[in-house]
PDB file of C-alpha atoms in Angstrom:
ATOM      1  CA  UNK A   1       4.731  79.196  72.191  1.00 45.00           C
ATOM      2  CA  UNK A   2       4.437  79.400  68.443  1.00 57.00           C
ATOM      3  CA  UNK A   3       1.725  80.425  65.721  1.00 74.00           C
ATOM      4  CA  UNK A   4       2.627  76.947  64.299  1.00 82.00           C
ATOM      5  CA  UNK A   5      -0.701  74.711  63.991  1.00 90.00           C
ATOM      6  CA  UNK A   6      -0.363  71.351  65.619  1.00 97.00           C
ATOM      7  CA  UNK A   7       0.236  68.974  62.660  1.00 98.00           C
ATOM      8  CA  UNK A   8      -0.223  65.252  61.880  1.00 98.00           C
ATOM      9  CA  UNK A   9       1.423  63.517  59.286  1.00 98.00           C
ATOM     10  CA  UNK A  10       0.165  60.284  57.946  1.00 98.00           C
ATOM     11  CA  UNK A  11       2.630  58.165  55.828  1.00 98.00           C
ATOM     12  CA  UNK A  12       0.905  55.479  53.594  1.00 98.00           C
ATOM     13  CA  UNK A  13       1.942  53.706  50.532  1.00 97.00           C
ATOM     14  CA  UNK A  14      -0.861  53.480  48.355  1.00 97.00           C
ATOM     15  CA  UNK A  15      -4.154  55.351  47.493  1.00 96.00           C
ATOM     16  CA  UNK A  16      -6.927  54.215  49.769  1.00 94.00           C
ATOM     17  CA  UNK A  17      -4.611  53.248  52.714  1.00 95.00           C
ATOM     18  CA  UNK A  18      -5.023  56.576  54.356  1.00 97.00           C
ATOM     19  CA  UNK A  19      -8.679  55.635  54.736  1.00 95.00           C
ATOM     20  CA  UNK A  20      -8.230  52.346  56.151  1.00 89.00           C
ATOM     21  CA  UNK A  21      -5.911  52.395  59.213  1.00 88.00           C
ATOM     22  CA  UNK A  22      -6.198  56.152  59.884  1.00 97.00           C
ATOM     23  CA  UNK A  23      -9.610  57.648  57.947  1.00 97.00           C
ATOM     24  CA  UNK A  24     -10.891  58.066  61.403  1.00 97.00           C
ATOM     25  CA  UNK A  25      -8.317  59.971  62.974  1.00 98.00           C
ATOM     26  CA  UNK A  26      -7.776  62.316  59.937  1.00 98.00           C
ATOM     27  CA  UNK A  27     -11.862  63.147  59.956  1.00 98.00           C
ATOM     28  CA  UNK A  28     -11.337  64.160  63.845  1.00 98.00           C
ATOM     29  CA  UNK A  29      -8.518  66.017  64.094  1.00 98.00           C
ATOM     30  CA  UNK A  30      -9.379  68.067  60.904  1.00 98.00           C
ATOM     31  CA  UNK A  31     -12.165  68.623  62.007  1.00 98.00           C
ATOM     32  CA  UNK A  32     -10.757  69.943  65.316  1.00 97.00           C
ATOM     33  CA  UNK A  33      -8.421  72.458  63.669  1.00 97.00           C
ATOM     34  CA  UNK A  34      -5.057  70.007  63.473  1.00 98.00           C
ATOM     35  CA  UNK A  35      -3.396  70.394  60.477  1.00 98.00           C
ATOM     36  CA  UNK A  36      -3.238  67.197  58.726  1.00 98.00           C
ATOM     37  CA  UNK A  37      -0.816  65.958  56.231  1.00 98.00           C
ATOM     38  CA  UNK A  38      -1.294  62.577  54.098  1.00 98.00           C
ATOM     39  CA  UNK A  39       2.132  61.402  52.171  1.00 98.00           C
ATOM     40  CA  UNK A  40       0.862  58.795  49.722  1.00 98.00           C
ATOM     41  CA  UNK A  41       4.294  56.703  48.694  1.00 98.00           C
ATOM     42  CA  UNK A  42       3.240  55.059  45.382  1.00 97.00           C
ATOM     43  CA  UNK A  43       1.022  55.994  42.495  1.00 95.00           C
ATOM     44  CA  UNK A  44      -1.332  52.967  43.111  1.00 94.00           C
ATOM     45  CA  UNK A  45      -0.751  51.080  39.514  1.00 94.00           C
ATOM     46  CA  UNK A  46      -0.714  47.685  40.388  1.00 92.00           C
ATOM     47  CA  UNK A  47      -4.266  48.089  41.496  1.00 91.00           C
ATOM     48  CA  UNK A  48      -7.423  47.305  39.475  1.00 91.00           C
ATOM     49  CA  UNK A  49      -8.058  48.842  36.256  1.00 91.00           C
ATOM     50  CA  UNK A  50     -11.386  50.440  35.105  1.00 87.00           C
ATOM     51  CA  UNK A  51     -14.007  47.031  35.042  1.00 82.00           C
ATOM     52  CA  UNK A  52     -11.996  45.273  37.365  1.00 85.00           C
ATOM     53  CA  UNK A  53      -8.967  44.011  35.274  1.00 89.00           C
ATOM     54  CA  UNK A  54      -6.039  42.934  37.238  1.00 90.00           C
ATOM     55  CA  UNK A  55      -2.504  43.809  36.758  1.00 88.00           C
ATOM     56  CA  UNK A  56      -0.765  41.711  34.191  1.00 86.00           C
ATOM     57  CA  UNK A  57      -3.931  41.042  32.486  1.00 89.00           C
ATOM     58  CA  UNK A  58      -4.831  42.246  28.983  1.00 91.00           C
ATOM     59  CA  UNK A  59      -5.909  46.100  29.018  1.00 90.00           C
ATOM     60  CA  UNK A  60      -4.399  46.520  32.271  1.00 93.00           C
ATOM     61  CA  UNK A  61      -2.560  49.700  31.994  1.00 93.00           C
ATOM     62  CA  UNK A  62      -0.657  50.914  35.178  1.00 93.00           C
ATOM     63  CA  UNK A  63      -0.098  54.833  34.195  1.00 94.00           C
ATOM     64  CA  UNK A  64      -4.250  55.196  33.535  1.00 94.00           C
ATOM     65  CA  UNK A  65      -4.761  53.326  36.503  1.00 95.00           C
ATOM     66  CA  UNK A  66      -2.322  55.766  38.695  1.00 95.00           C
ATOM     67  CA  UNK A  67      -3.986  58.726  36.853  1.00 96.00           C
ATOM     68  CA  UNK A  68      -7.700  57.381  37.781  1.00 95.00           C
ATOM     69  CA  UNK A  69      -6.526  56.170  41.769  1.00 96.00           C
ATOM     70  CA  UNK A  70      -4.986  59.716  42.027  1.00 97.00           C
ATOM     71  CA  UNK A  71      -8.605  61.249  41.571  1.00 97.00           C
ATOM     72  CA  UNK A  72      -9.865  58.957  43.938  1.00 97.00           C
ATOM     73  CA  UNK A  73      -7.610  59.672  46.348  1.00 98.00           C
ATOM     74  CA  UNK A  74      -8.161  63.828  46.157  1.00 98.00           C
ATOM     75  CA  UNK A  75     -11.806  63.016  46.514  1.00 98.00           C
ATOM     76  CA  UNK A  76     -11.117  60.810  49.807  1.00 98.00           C
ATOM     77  CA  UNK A  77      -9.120  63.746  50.882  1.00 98.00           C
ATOM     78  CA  UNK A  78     -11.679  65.913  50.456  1.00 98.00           C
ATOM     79  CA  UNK A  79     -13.773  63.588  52.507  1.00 98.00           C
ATOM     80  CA  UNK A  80     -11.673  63.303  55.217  1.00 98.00           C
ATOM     81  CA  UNK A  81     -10.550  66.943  55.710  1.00 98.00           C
ATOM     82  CA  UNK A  82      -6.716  66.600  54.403  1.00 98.00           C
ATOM     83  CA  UNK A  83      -5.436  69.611  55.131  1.00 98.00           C
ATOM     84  CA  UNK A  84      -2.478  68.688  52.820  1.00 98.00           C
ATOM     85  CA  UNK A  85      -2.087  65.965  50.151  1.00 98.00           C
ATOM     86  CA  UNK A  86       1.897  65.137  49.004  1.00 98.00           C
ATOM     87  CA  UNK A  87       2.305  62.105  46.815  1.00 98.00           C
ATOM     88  CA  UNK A  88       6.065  60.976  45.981  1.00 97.00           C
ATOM     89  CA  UNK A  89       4.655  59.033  42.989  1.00 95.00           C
ATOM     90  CA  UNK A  90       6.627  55.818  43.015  1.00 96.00           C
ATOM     91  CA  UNK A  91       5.654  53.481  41.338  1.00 94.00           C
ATOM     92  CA  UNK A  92       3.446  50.498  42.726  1.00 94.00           C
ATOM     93  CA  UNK A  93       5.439  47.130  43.670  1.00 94.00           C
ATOM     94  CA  UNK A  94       2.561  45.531  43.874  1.00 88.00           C
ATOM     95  CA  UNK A  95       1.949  42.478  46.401  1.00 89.00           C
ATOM     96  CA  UNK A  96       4.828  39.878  47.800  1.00 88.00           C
ATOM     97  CA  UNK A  97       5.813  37.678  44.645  1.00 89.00           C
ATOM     98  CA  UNK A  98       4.608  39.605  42.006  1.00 89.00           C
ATOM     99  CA  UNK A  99       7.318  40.621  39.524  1.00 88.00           C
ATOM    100  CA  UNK A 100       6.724  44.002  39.571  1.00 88.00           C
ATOM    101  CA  UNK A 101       8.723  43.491  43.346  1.00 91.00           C
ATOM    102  CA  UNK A 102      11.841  43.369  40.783  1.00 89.00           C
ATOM    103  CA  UNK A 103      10.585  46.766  38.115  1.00 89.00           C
ATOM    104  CA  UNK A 104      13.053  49.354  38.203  1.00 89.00           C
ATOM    105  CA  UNK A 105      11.480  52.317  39.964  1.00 90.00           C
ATOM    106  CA  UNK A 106       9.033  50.353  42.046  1.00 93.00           C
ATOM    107  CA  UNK A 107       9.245  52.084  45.371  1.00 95.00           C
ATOM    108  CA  UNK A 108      10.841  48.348  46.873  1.00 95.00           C
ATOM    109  CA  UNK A 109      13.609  48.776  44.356  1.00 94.00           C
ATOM    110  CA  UNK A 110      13.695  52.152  45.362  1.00 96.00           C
ATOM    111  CA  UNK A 111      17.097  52.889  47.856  1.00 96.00           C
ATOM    112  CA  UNK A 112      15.565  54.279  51.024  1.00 97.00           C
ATOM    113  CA  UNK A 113      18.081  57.084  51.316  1.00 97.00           C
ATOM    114  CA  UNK A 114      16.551  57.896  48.345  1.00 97.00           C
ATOM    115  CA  UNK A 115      13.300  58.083  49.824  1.00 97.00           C
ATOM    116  CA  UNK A 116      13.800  59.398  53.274  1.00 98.00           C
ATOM    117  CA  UNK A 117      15.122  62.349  51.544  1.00 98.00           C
ATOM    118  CA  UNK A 118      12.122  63.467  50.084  1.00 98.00           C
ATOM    119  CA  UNK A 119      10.266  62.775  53.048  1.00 98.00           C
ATOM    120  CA  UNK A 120      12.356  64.512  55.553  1.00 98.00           C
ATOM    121  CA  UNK A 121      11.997  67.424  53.208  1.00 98.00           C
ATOM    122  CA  UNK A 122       8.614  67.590  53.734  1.00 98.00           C
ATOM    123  CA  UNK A 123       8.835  66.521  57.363  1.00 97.00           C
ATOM    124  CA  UNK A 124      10.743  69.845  57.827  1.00 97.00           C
ATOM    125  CA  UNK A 125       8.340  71.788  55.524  1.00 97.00           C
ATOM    126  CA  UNK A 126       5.532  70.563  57.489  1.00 96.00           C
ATOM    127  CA  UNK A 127       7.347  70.072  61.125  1.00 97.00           C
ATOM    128  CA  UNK A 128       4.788  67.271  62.258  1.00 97.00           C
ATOM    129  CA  UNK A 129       4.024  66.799  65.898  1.00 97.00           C
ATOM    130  CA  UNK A 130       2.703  63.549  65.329  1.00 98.00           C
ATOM    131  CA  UNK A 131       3.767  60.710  62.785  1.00 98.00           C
ATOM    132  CA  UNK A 132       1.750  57.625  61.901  1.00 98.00           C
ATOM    133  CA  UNK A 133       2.886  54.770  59.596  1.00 98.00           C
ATOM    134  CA  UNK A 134       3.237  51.419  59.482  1.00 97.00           C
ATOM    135  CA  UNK A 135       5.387  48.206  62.046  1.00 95.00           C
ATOM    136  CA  UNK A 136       7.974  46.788  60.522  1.00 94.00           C
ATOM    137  CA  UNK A 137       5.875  44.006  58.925  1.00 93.00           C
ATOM    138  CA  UNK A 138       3.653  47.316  57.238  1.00 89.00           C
ATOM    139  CA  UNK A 139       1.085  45.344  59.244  1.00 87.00           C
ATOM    140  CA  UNK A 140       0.773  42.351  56.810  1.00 87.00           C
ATOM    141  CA  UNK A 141       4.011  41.918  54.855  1.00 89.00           C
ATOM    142  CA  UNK A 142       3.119  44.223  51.734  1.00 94.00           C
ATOM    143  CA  UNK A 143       6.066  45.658  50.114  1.00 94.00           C
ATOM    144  CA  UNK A 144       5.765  49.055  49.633  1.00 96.00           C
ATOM    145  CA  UNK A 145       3.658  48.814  52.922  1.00 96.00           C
ATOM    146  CA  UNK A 146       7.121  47.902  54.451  1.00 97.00           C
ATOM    147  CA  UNK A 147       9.376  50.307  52.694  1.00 97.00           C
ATOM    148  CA  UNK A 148       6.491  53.017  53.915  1.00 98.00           C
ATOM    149  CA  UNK A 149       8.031  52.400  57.636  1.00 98.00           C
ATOM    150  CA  UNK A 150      11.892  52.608  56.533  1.00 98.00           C
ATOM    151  CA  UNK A 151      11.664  55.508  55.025  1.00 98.00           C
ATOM    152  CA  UNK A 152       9.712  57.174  57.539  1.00 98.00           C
ATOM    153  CA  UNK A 153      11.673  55.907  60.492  1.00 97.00           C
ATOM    154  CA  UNK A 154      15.162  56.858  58.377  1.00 97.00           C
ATOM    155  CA  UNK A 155      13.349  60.321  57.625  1.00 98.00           C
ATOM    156  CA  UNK A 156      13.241  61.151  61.198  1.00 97.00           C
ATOM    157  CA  UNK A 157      16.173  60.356  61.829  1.00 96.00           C
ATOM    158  CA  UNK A 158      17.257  62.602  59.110  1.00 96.00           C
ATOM    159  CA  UNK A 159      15.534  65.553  60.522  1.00 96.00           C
ATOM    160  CA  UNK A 160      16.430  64.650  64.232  1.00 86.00           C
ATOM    161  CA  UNK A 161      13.006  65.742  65.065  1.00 87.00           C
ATOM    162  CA  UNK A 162      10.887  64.920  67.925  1.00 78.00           C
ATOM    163  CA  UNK A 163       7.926  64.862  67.418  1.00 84.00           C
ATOM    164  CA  UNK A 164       5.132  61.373  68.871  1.00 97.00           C
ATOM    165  CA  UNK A 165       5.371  58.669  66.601  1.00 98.00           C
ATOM    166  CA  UNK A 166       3.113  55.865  65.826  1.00 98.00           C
ATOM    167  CA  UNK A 167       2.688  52.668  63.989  1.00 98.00           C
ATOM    168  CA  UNK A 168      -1.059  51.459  62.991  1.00 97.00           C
ATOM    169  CA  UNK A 169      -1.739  48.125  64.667  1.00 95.00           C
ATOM    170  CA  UNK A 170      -5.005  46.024  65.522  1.00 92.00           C
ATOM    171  CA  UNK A 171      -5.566  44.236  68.784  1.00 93.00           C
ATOM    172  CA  UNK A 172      -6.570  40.906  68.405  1.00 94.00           C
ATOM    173  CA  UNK A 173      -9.772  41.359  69.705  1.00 91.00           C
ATOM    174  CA  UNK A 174     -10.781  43.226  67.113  1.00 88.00           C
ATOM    175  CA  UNK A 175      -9.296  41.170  64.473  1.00 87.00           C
ATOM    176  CA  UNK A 176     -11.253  38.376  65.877  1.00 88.00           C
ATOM    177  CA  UNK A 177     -14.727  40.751  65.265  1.00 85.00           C
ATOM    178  CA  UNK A 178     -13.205  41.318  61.629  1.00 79.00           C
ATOM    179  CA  UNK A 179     -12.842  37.937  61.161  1.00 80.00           C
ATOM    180  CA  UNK A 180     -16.459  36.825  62.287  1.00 82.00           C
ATOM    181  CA  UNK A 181     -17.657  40.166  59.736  1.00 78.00           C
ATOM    182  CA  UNK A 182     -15.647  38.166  56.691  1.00 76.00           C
ATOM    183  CA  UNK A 183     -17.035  34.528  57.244  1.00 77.00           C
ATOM    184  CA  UNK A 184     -20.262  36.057  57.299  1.00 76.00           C
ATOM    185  CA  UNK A 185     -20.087  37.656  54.088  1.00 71.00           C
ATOM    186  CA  UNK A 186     -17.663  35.056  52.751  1.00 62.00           C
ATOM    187  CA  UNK A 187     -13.968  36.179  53.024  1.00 51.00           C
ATOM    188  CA  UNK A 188     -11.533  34.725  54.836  1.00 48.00           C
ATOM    189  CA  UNK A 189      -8.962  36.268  57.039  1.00 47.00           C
ATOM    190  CA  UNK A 190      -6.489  34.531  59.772  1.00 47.00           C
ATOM    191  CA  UNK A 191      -7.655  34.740  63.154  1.00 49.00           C
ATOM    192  CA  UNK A 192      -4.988  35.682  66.284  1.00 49.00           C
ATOM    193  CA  UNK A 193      -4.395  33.259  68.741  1.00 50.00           C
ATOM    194  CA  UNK A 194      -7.236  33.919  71.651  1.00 52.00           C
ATOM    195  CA  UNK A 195      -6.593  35.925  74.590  1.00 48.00           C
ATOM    196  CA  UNK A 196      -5.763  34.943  77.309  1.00 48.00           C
ATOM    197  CA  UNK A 197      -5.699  30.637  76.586  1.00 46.00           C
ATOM    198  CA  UNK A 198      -6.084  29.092  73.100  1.00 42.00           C
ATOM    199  CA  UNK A 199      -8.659  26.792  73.237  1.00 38.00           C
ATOM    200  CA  UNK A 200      -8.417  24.672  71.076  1.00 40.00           C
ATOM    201  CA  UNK A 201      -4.706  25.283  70.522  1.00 42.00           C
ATOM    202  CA  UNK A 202      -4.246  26.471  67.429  1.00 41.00           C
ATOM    203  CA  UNK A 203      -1.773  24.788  64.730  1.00 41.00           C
ATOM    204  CA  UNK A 204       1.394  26.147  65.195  1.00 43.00           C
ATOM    205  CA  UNK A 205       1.987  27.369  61.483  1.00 41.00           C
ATOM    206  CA  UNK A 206      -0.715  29.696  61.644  1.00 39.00           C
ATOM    207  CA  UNK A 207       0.005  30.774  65.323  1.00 41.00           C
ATOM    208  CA  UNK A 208       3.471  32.082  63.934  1.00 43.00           C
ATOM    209  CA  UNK A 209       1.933  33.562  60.864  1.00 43.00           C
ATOM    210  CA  UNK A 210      -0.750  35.837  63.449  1.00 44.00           C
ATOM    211  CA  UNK A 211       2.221  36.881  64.956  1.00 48.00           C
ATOM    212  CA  UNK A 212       2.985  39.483  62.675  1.00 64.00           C
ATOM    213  CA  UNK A 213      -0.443  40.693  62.172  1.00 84.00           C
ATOM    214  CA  UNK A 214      -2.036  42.783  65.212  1.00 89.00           C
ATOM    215  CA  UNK A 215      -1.104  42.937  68.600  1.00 94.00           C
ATOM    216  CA  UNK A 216      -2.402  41.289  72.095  1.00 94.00           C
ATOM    217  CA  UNK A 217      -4.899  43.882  73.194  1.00 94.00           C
ATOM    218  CA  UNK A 218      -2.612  44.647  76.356  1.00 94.00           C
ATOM    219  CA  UNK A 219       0.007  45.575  73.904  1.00 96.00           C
ATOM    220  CA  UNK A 220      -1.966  48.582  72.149  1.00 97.00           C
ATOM    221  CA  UNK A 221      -0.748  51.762  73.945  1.00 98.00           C
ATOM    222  CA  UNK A 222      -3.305  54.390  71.693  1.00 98.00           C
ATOM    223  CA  UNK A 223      -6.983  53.556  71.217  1.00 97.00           C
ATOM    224  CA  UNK A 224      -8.862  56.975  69.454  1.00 98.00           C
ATOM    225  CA  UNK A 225     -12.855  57.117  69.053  1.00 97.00           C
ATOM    226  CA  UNK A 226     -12.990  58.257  65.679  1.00 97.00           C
ATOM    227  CA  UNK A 227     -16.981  56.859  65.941  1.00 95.00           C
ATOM    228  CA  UNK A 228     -18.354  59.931  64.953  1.00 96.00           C
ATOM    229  CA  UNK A 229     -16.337  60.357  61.913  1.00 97.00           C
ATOM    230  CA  UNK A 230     -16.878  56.809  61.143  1.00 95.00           C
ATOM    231  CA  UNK A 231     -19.673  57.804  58.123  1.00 94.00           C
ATOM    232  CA  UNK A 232     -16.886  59.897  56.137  1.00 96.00           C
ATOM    233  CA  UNK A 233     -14.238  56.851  56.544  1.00 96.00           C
ATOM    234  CA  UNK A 234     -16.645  55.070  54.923  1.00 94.00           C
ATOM    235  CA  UNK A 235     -17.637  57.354  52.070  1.00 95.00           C
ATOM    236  CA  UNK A 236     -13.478  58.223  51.875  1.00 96.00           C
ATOM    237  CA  UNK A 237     -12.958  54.163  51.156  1.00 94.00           C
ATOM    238  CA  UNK A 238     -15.872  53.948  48.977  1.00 93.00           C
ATOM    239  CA  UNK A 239     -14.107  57.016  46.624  1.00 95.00           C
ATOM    240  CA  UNK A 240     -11.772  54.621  45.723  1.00 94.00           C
ATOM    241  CA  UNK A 241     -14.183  52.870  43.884  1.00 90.00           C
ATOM    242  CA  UNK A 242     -12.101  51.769  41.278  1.00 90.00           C
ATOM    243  CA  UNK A 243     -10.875  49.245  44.048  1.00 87.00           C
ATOM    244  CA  UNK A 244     -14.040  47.973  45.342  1.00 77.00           C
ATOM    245  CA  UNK A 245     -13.339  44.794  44.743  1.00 74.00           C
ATOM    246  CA  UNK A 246     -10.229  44.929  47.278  1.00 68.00           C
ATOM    247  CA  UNK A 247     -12.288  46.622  49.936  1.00 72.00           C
ATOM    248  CA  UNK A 248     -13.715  44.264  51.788  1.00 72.00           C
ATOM    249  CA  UNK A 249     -15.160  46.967  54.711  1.00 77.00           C
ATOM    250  CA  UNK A 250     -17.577  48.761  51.474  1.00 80.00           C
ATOM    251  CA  UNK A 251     -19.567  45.076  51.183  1.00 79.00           C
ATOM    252  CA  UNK A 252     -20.583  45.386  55.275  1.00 81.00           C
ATOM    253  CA  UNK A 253     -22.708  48.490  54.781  1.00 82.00           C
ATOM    254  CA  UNK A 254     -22.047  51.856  56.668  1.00 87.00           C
ATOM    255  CA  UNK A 255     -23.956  51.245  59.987  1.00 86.00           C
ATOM    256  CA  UNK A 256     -22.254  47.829  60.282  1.00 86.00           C
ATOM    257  CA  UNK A 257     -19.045  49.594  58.830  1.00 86.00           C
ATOM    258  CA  UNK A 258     -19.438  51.958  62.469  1.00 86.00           C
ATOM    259  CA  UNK A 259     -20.039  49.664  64.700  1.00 85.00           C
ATOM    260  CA  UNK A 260     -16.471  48.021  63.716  1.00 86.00           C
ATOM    261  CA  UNK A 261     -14.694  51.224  62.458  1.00 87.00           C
ATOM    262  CA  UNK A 262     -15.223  53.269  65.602  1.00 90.00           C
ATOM    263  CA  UNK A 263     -11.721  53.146  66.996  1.00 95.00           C
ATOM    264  CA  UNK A 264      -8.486  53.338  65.445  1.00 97.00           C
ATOM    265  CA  UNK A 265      -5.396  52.210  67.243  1.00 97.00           C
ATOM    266  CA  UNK A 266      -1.934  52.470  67.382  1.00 98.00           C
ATOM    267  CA  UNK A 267       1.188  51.880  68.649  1.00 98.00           C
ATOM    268  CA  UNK A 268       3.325  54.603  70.137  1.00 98.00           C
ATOM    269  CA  UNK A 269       7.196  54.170  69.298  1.00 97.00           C
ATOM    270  CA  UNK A 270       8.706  57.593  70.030  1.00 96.00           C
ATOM    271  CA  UNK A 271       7.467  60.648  72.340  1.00 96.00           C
ATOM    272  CA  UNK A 272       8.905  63.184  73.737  1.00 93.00           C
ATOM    273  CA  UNK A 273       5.964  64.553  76.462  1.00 95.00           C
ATOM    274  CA  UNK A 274       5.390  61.648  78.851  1.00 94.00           C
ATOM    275  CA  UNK A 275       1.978  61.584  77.883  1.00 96.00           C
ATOM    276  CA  UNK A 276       0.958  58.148  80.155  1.00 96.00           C
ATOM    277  CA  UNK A 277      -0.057  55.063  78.515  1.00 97.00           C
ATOM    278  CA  UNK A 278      -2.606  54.016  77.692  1.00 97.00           C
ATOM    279  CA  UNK A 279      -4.539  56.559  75.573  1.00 97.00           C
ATOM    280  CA  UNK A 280      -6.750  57.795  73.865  1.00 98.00           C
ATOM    281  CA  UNK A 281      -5.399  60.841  71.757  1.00 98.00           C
ATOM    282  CA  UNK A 282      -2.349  60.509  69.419  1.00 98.00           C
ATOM    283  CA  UNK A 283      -2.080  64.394  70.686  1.00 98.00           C
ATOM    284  CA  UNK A 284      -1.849  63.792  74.511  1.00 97.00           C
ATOM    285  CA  UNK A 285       0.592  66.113  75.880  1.00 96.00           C
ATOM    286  CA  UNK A 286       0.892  68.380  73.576  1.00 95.00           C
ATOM    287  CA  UNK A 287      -2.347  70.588  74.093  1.00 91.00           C
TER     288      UNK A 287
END
């Protein structure tokens, strides 16, 4: 037995991811006494600048907008309970196409040696029990959303540690309730081929595409209530306000904002407890 606190490290890549796919499970297992530990990859610049303006237009100035997204993101720290913030400050790559992809120093230029070093230093500072980042695809195809999962996967590897890992995912079924939330306040979003027989059959072209977004429900091994905590993952997204615009979930309202946010799954990729699957605690079998 050890003194050691149970830990959780969250890897994301960009201020106001950390509230997204895992606000909900930071709130609840702060709140429970688990140490919890948010890396934040990049310093956010390719998002919005103050007013709205968008990167590459006039008065867009990436190092203000990193300084004014890392205040946000302390404050949705102190929302959620972060029991420890590290940021390794790279610098935004913004999304798929855009020619910051190509700046030198963007975290996707970055090699991820390079990266997985600094992580697995704090992976052995901190000695997580649990991990949490992104699939392969970083869930849609981002960039640094992408390079997030290498380096963390290549960081463990580094530290030969053992602790549970996880990647975020959605089941489709909820990605269908998402998608019937954006049509009704006008977004858009693809929806997953239905479960269990398409009907109609989708077009194919869009079938592949929804591959790489979500899972099948029957495919989701880790599905956490994080309904009660579902009021401060709202107020953590809405202290990046600087990127309201991008935040689709702010426009619903917090009590419809619960009723979708109240569970937060994963997908569990390494563990060494034989914990059975499925369920409903990324810390089954180890208290």
């Amino acid at each position: 037995m050890t003194d050691r606190p149970l830990t959780l490290m969250a890897v994301h890549a960009h201020p106001d991811d950390e509230a997204t796919g895992t606000g909900g499970v930071l709130a609840r297992y702060a709140a429970e006494g688990i140490r919890t530990v948010l890396v934040t990859c990049t310093d956010g610049g390719c998002g919005d600048g103050p007013g709205g303006v968008k990167p590459g237009d006039p008065g867009h100035d990436p190092a203000a907008v990193a300084a004014m997204r890392r205040r946000e993101l302390e404050a949705s720290c102190e929302v959620l309970g972060v029991s420890d913030l590290e940021t390794l400050d790279y610098a935004d790559s913004g999304m798929i196409g855009w020619p910051s992809n190509e700046a030198p120093g963007s975290f996707w230029q970055t090699p991820v040696e390079k990266g997985a070093a600094q992580l697995a230093e704090l992976m052995r500072h901190y000695r997580p029990d649990v991990v949490v980042t992104y699939d392969e695809n970083g869930f849609y195809g981002h960039p640094d959303h992408i390079q997030a999962h290498r380096i963390t996967m290549a960081a463990l590897e580094m530290t030969e540690l053992t602790p549970k890992v996880y990647w975020t995912t959605m089941p489709h079924s909820m990605l269908r309730r998402f998608g019937e939330a954006m049509r009704e306040f006008h977004e858009d979003l693809p929806q997953p081929e239905p479960d269990p027989e398409p009907e109609p059959a989708p077009d194919p072209a869009e079938a592949d595409a929804m591959t790489e977004i979500g899972l099948p429900d029957d495919e989701v091994t880790t599905w956490v209530d994080t309904t009660a905590f579902s009021g401060r993952k709202f107020d953590a997204l809405a202290a990046h306000a600087s990127q309201g615009d991008n935040i689709f979930f702010l426009k619903m309202g917090k009590e419809r904002f619960g009723d979708l946010m109240g569970t937060e799954t994963f997908v569990r990729v390494q563990d060494a407890t034989g914990a059975a699957l499925p369920e409903k605690d990324l810390f089954a079998g180890l208290r």
